[in-house]
PDB file of N, CA and C in Angstrom:
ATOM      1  N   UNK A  19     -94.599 232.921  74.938  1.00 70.00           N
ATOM      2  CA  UNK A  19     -93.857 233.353  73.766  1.00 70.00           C
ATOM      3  C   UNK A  19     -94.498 232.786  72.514  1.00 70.00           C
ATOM      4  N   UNK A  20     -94.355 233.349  71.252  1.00 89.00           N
ATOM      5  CA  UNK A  20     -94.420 233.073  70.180  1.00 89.00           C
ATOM      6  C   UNK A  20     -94.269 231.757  69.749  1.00 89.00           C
ATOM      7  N   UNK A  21     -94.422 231.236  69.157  1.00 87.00           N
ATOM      8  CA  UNK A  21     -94.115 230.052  68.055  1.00 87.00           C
ATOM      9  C   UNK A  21     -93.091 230.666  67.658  1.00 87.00           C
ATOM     10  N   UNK A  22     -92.893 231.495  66.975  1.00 91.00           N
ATOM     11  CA  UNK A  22     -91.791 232.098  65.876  1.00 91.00           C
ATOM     12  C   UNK A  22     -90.640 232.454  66.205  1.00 91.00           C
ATOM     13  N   UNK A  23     -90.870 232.773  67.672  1.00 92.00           N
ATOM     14  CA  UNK A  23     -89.828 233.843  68.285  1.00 92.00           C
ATOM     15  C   UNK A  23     -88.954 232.631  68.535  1.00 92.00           C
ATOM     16  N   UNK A  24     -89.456 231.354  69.414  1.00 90.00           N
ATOM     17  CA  UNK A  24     -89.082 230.479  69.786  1.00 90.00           C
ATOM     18  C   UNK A  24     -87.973 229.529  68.845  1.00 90.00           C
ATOM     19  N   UNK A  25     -88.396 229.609  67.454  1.00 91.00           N
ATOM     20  CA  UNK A  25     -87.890 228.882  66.228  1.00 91.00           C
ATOM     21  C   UNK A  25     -86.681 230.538  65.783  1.00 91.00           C
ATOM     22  N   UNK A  26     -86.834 231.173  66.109  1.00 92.00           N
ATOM     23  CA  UNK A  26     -85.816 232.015  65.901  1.00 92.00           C
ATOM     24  C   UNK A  26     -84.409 231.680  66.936  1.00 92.00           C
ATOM     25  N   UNK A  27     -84.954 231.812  68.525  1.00 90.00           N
ATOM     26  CA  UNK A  27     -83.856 231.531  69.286  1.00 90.00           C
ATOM     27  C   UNK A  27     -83.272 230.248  69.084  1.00 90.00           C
ATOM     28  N   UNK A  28     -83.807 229.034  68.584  1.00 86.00           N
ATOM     29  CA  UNK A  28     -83.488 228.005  68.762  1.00 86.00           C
ATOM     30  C   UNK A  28     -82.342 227.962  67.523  1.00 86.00           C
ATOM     31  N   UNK A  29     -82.885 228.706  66.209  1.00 88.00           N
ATOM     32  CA  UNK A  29     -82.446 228.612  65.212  1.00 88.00           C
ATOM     33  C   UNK A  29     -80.623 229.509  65.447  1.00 88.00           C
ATOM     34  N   UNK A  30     -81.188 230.632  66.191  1.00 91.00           N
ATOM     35  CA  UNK A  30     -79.476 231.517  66.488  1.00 91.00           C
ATOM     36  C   UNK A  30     -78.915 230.609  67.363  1.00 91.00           C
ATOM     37  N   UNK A  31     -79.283 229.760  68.325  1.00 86.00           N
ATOM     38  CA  UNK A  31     -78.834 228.920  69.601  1.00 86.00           C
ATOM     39  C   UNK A  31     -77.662 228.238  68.543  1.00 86.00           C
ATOM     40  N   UNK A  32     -78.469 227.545  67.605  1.00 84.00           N
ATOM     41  CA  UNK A  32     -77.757 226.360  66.406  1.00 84.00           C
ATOM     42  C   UNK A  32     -76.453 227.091  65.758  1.00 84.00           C
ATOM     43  N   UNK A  33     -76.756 228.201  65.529  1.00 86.00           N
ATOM     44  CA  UNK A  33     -76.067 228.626  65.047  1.00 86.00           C
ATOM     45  C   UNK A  33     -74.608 229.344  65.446  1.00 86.00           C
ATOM     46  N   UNK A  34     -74.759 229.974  66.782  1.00 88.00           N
ATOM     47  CA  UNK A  34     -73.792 230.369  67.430  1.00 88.00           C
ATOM     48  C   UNK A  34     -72.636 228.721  68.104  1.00 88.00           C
ATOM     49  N   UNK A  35     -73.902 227.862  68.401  1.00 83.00           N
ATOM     50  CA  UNK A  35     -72.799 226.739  68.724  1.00 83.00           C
ATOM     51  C   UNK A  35     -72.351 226.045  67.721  1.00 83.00           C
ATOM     52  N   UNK A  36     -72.695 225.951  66.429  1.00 83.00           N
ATOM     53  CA  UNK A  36     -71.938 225.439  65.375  1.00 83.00           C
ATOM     54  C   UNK A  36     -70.681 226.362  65.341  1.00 83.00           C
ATOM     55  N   UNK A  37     -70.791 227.407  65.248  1.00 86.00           N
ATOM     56  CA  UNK A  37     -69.636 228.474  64.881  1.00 86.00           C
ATOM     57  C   UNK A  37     -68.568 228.229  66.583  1.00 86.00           C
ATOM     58  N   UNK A  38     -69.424 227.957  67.358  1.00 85.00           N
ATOM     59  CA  UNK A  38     -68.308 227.787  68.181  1.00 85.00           C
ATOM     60  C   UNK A  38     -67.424 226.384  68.088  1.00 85.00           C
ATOM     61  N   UNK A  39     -68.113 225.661  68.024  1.00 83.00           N
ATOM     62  CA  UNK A  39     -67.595 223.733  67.709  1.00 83.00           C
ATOM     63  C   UNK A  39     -67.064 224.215  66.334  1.00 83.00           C
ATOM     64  N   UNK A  40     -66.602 224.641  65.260  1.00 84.00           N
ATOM     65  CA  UNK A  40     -65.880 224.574  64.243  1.00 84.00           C
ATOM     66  C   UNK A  40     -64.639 225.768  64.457  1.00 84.00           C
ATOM     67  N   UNK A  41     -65.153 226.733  64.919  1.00 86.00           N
ATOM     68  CA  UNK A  41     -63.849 227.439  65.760  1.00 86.00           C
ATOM     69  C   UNK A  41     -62.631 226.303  66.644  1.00 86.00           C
ATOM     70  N   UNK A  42     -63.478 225.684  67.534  1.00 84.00           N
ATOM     71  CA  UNK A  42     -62.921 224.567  68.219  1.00 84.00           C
ATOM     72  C   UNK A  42     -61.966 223.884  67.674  1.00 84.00           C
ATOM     73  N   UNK A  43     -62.349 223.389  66.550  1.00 83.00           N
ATOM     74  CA  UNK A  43     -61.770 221.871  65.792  1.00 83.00           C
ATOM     75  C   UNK A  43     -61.120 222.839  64.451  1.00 83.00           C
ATOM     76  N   UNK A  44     -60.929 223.819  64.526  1.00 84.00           N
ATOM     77  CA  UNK A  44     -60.001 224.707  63.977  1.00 84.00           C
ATOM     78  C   UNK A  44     -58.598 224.868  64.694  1.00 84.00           C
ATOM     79  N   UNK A  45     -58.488 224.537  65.815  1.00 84.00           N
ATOM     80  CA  UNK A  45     -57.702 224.524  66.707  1.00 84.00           C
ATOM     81  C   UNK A  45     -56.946 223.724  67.061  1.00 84.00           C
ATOM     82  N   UNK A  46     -57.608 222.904  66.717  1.00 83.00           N
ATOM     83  CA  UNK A  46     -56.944 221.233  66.754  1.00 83.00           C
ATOM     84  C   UNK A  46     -56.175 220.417  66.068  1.00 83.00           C
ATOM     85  N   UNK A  47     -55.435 219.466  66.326  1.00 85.00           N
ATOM     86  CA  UNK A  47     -54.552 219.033  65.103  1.00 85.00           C
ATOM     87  C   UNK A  47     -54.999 217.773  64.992  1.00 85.00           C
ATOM     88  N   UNK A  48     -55.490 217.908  63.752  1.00 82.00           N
ATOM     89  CA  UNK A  48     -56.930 216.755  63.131  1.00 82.00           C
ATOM     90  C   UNK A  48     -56.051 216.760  61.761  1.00 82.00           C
ATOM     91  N   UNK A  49     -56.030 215.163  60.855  1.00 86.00           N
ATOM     92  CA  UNK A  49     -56.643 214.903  60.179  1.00 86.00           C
ATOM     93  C   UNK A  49     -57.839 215.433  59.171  1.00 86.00           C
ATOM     94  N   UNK A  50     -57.430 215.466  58.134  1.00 86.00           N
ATOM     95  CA  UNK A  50     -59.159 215.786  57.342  1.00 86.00           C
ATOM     96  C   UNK A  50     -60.161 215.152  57.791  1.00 86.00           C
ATOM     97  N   UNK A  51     -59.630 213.280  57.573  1.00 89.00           N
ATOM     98  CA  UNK A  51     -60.877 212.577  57.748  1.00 89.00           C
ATOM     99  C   UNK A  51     -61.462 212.732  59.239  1.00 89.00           C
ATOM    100  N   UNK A  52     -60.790 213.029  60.390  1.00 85.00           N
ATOM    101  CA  UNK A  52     -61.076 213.297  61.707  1.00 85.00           C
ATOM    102  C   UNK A  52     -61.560 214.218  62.115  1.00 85.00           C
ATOM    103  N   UNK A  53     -61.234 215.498  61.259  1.00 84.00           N
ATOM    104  CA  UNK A  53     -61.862 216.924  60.820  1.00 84.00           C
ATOM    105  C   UNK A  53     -63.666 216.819  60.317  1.00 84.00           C
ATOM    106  N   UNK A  54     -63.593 215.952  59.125  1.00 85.00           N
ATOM    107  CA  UNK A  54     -64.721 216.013  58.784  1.00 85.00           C
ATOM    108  C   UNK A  54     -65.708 215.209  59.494  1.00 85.00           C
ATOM    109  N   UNK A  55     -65.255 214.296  60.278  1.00 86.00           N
ATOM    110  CA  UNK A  55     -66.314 213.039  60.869  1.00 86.00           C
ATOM    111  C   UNK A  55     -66.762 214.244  62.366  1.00 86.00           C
ATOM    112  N   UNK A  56     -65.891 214.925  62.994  1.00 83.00           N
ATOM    113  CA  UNK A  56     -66.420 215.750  63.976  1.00 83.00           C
ATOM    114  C   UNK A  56     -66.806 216.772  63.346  1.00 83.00           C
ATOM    115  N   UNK A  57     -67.063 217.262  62.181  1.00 82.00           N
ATOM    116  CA  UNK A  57     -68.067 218.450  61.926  1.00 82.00           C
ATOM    117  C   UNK A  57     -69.110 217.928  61.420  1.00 82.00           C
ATOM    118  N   UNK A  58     -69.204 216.842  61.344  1.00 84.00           N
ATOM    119  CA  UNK A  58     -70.603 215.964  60.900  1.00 84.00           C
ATOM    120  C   UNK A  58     -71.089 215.713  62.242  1.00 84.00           C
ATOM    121  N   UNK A  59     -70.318 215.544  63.119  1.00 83.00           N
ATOM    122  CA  UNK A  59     -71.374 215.244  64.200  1.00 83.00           C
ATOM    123  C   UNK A  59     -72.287 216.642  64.649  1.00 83.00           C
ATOM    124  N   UNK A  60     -70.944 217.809  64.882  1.00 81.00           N
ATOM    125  CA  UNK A  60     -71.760 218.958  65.468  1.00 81.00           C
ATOM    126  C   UNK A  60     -72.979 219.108  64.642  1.00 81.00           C
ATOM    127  N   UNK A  61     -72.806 218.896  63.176  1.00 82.00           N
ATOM    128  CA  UNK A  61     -73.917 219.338  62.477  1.00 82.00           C
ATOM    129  C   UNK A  61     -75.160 218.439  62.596  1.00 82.00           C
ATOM    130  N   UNK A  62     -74.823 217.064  62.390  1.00 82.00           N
ATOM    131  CA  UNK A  62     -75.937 216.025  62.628  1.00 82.00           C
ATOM    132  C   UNK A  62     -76.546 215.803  63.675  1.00 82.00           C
ATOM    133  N   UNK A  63     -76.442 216.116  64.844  1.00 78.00           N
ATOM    134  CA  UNK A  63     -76.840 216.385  66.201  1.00 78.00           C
ATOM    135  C   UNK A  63     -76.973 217.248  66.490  1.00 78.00           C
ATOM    136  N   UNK A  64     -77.960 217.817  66.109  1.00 72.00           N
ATOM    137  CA  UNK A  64     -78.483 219.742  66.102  1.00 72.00           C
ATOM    138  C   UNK A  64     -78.066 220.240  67.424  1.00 72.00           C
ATOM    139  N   UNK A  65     -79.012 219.749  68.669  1.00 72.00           N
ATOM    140  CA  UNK A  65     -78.726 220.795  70.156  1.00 72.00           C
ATOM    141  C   UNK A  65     -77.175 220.017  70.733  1.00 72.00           C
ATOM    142  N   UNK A  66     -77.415 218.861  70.798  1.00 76.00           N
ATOM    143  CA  UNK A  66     -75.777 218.362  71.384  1.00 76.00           C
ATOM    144  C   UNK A  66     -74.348 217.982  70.856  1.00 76.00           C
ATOM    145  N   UNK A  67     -74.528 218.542  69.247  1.00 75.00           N
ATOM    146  CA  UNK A  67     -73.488 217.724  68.490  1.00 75.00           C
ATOM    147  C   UNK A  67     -72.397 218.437  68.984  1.00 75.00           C
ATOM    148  N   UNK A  68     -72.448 220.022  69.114  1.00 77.00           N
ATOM    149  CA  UNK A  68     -71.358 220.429  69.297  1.00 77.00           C
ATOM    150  C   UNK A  68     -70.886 220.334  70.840  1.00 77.00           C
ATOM    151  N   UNK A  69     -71.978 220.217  71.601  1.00 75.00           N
ATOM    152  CA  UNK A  69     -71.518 220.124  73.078  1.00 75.00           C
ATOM    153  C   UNK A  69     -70.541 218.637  72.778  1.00 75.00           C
ATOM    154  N   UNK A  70     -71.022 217.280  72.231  1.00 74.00           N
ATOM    155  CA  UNK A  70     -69.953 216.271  72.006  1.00 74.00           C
ATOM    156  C   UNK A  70     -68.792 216.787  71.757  1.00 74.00           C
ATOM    157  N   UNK A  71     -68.394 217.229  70.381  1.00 78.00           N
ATOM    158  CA  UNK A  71     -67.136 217.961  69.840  1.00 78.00           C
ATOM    159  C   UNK A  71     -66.587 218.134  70.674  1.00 78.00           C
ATOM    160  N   UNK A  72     -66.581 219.205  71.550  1.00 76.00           N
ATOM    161  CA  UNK A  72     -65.814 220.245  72.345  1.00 76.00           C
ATOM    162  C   UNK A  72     -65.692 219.315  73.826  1.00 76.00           C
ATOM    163  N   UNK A  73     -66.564 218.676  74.098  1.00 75.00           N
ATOM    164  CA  UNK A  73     -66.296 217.235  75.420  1.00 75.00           C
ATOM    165  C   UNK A  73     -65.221 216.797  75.402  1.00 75.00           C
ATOM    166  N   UNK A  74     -65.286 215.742  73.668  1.00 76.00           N
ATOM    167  CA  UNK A  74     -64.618 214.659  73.262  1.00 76.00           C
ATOM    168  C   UNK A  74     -63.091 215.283  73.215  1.00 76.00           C
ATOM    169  N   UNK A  75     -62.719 216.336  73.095  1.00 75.00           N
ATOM    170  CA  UNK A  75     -61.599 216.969  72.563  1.00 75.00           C
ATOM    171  C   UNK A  75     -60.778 216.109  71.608  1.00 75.00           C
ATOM    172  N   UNK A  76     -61.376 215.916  70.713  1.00 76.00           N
ATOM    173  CA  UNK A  76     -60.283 215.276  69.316  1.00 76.00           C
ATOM    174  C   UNK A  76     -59.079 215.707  69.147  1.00 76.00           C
ATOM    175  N   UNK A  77     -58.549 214.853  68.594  1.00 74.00           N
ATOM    176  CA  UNK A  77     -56.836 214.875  68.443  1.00 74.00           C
ATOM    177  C   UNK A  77     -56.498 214.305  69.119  1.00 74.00           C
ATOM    178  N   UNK A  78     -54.566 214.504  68.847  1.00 73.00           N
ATOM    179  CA  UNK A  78     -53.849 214.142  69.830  1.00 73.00           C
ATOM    180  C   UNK A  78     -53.873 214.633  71.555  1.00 73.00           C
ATOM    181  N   UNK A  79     -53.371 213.931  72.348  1.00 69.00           N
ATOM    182  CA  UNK A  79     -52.875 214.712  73.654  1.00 69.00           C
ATOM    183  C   UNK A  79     -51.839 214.879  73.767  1.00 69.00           C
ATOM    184  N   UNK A  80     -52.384 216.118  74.761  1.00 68.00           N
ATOM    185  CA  UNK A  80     -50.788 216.661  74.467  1.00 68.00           C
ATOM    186  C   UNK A  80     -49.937 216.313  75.692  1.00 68.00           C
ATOM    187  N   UNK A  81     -48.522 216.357  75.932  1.00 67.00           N
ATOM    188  CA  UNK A  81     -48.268 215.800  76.569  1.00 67.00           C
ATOM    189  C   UNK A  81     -47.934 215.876  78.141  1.00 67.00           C
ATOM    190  N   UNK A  82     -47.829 215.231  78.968  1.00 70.00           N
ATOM    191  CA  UNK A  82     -48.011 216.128  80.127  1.00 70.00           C
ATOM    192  C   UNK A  82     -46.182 216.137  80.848  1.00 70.00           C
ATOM    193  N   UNK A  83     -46.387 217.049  81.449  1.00 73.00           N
ATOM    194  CA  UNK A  83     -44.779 217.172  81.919  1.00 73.00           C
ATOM    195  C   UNK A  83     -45.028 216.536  83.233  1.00 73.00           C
ATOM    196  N   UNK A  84     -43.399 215.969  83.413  1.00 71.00           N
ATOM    197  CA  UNK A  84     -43.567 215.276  85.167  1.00 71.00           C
ATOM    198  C   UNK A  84     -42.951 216.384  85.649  1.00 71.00           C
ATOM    199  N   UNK A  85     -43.287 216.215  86.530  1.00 71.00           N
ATOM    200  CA  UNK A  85     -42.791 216.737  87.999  1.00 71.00           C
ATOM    201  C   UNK A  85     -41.544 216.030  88.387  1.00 71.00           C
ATOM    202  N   UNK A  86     -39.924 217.086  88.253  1.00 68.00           N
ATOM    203  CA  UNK A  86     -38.953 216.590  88.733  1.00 68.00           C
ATOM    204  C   UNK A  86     -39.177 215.807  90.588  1.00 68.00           C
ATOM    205  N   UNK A  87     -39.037 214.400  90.683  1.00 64.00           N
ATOM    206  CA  UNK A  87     -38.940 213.970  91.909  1.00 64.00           C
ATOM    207  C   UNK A  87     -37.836 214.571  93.045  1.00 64.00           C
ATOM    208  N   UNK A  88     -38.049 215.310  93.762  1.00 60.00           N
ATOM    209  CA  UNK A  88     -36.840 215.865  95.043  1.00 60.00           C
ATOM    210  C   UNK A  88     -36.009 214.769  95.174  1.00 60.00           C
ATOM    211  N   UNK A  89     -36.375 213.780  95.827  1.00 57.00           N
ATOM    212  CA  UNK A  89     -35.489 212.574  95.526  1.00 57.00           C
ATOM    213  C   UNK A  89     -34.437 212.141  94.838  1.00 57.00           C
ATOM    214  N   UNK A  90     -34.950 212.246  93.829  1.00 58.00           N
ATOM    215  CA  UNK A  90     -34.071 212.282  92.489  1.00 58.00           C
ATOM    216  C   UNK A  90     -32.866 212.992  92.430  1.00 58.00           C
ATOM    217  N   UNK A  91     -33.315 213.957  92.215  1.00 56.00           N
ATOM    218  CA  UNK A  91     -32.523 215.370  92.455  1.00 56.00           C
ATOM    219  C   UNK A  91     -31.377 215.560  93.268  1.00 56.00           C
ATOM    220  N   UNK A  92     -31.471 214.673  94.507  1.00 57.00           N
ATOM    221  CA  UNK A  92     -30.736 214.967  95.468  1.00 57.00           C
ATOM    222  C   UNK A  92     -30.889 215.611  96.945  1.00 57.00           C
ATOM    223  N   UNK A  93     -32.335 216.213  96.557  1.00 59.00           N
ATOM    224  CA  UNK A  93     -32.322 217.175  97.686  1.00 59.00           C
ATOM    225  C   UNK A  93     -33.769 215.878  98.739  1.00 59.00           C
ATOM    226  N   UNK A  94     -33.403 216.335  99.885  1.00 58.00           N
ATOM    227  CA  UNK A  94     -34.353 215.500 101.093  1.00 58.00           C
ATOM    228  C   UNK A  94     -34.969 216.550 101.677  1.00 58.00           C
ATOM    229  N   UNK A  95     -35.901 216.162 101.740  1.00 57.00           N
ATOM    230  CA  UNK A  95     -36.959 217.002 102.905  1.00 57.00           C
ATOM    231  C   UNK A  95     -36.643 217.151 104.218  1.00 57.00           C
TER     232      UNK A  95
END
């Protein structure tokens, strides 16, 4: 392949995963300052910043539901 062609794909590669990692953290319930420190990374870490982003999943968690215990409940196996 090309030199050129090569600096083209690499260049759309950058580009489609930035747009995906800021889609991402569009989604999320961030903070500005938490907002902006993870779009600095996707951006400052050209091939892996956004693979971090979207790993790390910023924000809060959310929360997880229990599982009513049978026990509990009353009922026995």
């Amino acid at each position: 392949m090309a030199p050129e062609i090569l600096r083209v794909l690499l260049l759309v590669y950058l580009g489609i995963s930035l747009v995906v990692a800021f889609a991402y953290l569009s989604r999320r319930r961030l903070t500005l300052g938490e907002w902006f420190f993870w779009g600095l990374v996707a951006v400052m870490l050209p091939v892996f910043g956004p693979f971090f982003v979207i790993s790390a999943r910023p924000g809060p968690r959310p929360l997880r539901r229990r599982k009513p215990d049978s026990q509990k409940e009353g009922k026995n196996p």
